[in-house]
Amino acid sequence: MPKISQKGTMLPASAIRKLVPYADAAKQRGIKIHHLNIGQPDILTPKGAIDAMKNADMSVVEYTNSAGNLSYRKKLAGYYHKHNINVTEDDIIITNGGSEALQFAFSVCLNQGEEILIPEPYYTNYNSFAIQSNVEIKTIHSSIEDGFALPKIEEFEKAITPKTRAIMVCNPNNPTGYLYSKEELEVLATLAKKYDLYLFADEVYREFCYDGKKHFSVMQLEGIEQNVVLIDSVSKRYSACGARVGAMVSKNKDVMGAAMRMAQARLCPPYFGQIFAEAAVDTPDSYFTEVAAEYNKRREFLVDAINKIDGCFCPKPTGAFYTMIQLPIDDSDKFCQWLLEEFEYNKETVMLAPATGFYSKPEKGLKQARITYCLKIEDLQSAAKCLEEALKVYPGRTN
Amino acid sequence: MPKISQKGTMLPASAIRKLVPYADAAKQRGIKIHHLNIGQPDILTPKGAIDAMKNADMSVVEYTNSAGNLSYRKKLAGYYHKHNINVTEDDIIITNGGSEALQFAFSVCLNQGEEILIPEPYYTNYNSFAIQSNVEIKTIHSSIEDGFALPKIEEFEKAITPKTRAIMVCNPNNPTGYLYSKEELEVLATLAKKYDLYLFADEVYREFCYDGKKHFSVMQLEGIEQNVVLIDSVSKRYSACGARVGAMVSKNKDVMGAAMRMAQARLCPPYFGQIFAEAAVDTPDSYFTEVAAEYNKRREFLVDAINKIDGCFCPKPTGAFYTMIQLPIDDSDKFCQWLLEEFEYNKETVMLAPATGFYSKPEKGLKQARITYCLKIEDLQSAAKCLEEALKVYPGRTN
């Protein structure tokens, strides 16, 4: 029997995935689980876009253009214009979700063994894409005390080696919910320019900003257009995670040319999803206003509820629908497993994402977990109650 | 401005893609192009499956299971049973087309620099996936004289080095249309077993066999279950290339476990496409009988028409909807470009896929081209006429 590859053995199973068997077992015992662990919104997908896809005339479900349908790319360029991002259809390749855009960017921008600097905690799946592309992720620590603001630029500069090729941010951030400001991004841009690094930004949560803050895109940065690569997706924007329609956007023709050859090899992005996504561009602004208002209510509620729990701390995030929380516990992985395996409160429990998976060194996340507020208030209420009661009895409680 | 990666520069642009600007210019001049160059069937997608997708109840277009919907994998296992392939839903990961299944297989089975043996000519995009996965493709020559039958097993054995980790076949074959027999596959299996190699098979044209021949799958081979990885797709089966729903199938739990971690990183395959594909499993047998009969008519017509052209030779393929043809020309790339750039016959011309891209050394394909018979007979008729007239006047004609 042939062995699997070294890469195959290196691919990480996420901390959340390891909990799934315990969650399944809890469900089997009749326990209701409040899923604060995943970013699957319960928000309805815009019906108009689903209906437009259903009503489209389809006789042969053909390959689309490898870059994505021209009509969709044109509409998407219009969407970007509305967000003060000046791109044309030629600056866009439609991808199988944001995931594929990350794979394209890593592969065509970095040589084997080269490094991407990322503030940590960071989205776990970046690790898998880095392993698949034979590149390295190097982290700069950001801290819960200041809500995971951008670390000092000196910290980035210190971490730059001859192997460094890119800086990457997720903005608004998953897992922290932090929204980087224009000023923070300009500082990063100056550094990227100085060392001739790529600046990657995963902006799939663009629509979700709170407290009157406005999202500023890396594509709006001036004088660094050739270094910037935007990763985007319709998954969160339209609560359509299953559509698998993302985009890689850049003004750098060499990067886009090479990415296009990767796009051609895999033939095309999904036909049905693109019809949906094209129609979704017409989603009225009122949809986003309502969704953002709903998330804001949930955010206000959950942050407040967590901070009221003895020993817990939760910064107030201004973007996306995640936040990291500090917990009075010995070990986040153990605690999250215990919640599913041994705890219940009125036949209910709560599932969190252990923060160990979001840090370069798992021990940095031992006392933290990521929670999402993409559930209804009444569920968040029960979830917070479960957490409060659990912390009263958890054997590994530390203070 | 940062440079793109070495991998980015290595990714090939296919010979066909290079012709696209010439095709566009020809269309601008009002020339009708008969596309014998691509495998985009004009066969209708089963309406029942499209309608089932359209009628499905969707309120939130959620992430699906990373391995694909359980209900779909169960139905797909049923489809395989019908084809005497004994697998369960746990042996299947649903992928973004066959393309992603290839990427998974290459990445989790081969270490960097290791080699896959493939009979040539072979499907060009394997090159891109090999480059992306840092693995090497080594070819064994098969020849047009015997219709591209499996080369002698001694040729494979001679090519095996300590770096060889896999043998791969596309069956029925793209670009040759050759259908490997049970006996040929058993010989390959014996060799794979002897050297403990993986045996990959891309069987996306399974449904298209002619002259009463039956497809035999690598999954039916006995005693080599742990070495075999099947690459599959609904693209050609249901004329649904745009659905982007494929599958990686194997009994090897280590391989599937590692592939599953890649699948989890990219979250899930397409939601809409999977609903479509699940419904498509119920497509009545009569659909395939009719489609195969239609392709058979086209095959009979086109092979005959090509062999009637002075200086041309075309073996009679027994699978898929491609065939390679031998042409009395100096250079396939030049000829195919000339057809678009300088030739016309009654305001029409024909587009072929230069065979240079299907060989490890382009010069091996200088006098060959791949054609498909996935167009209507009347179009094939005009296409063959164009080719005949073109060869009468092509300046680089050789005999």
Tab-separated table of C-alpha atoms in Angstrom, chain B residues 36 221 250 325:
chain	number	residue	atom	x	y	z
B	36	LEU	CA	-13.795	20.864	-33.508
B	221	LEU	CA	-9.653	-4.261	-10.375
B	250	SER	CA	-10.827	5.616	-3.314
B	325	ILE	CA	-5.891	12.886	-36.677
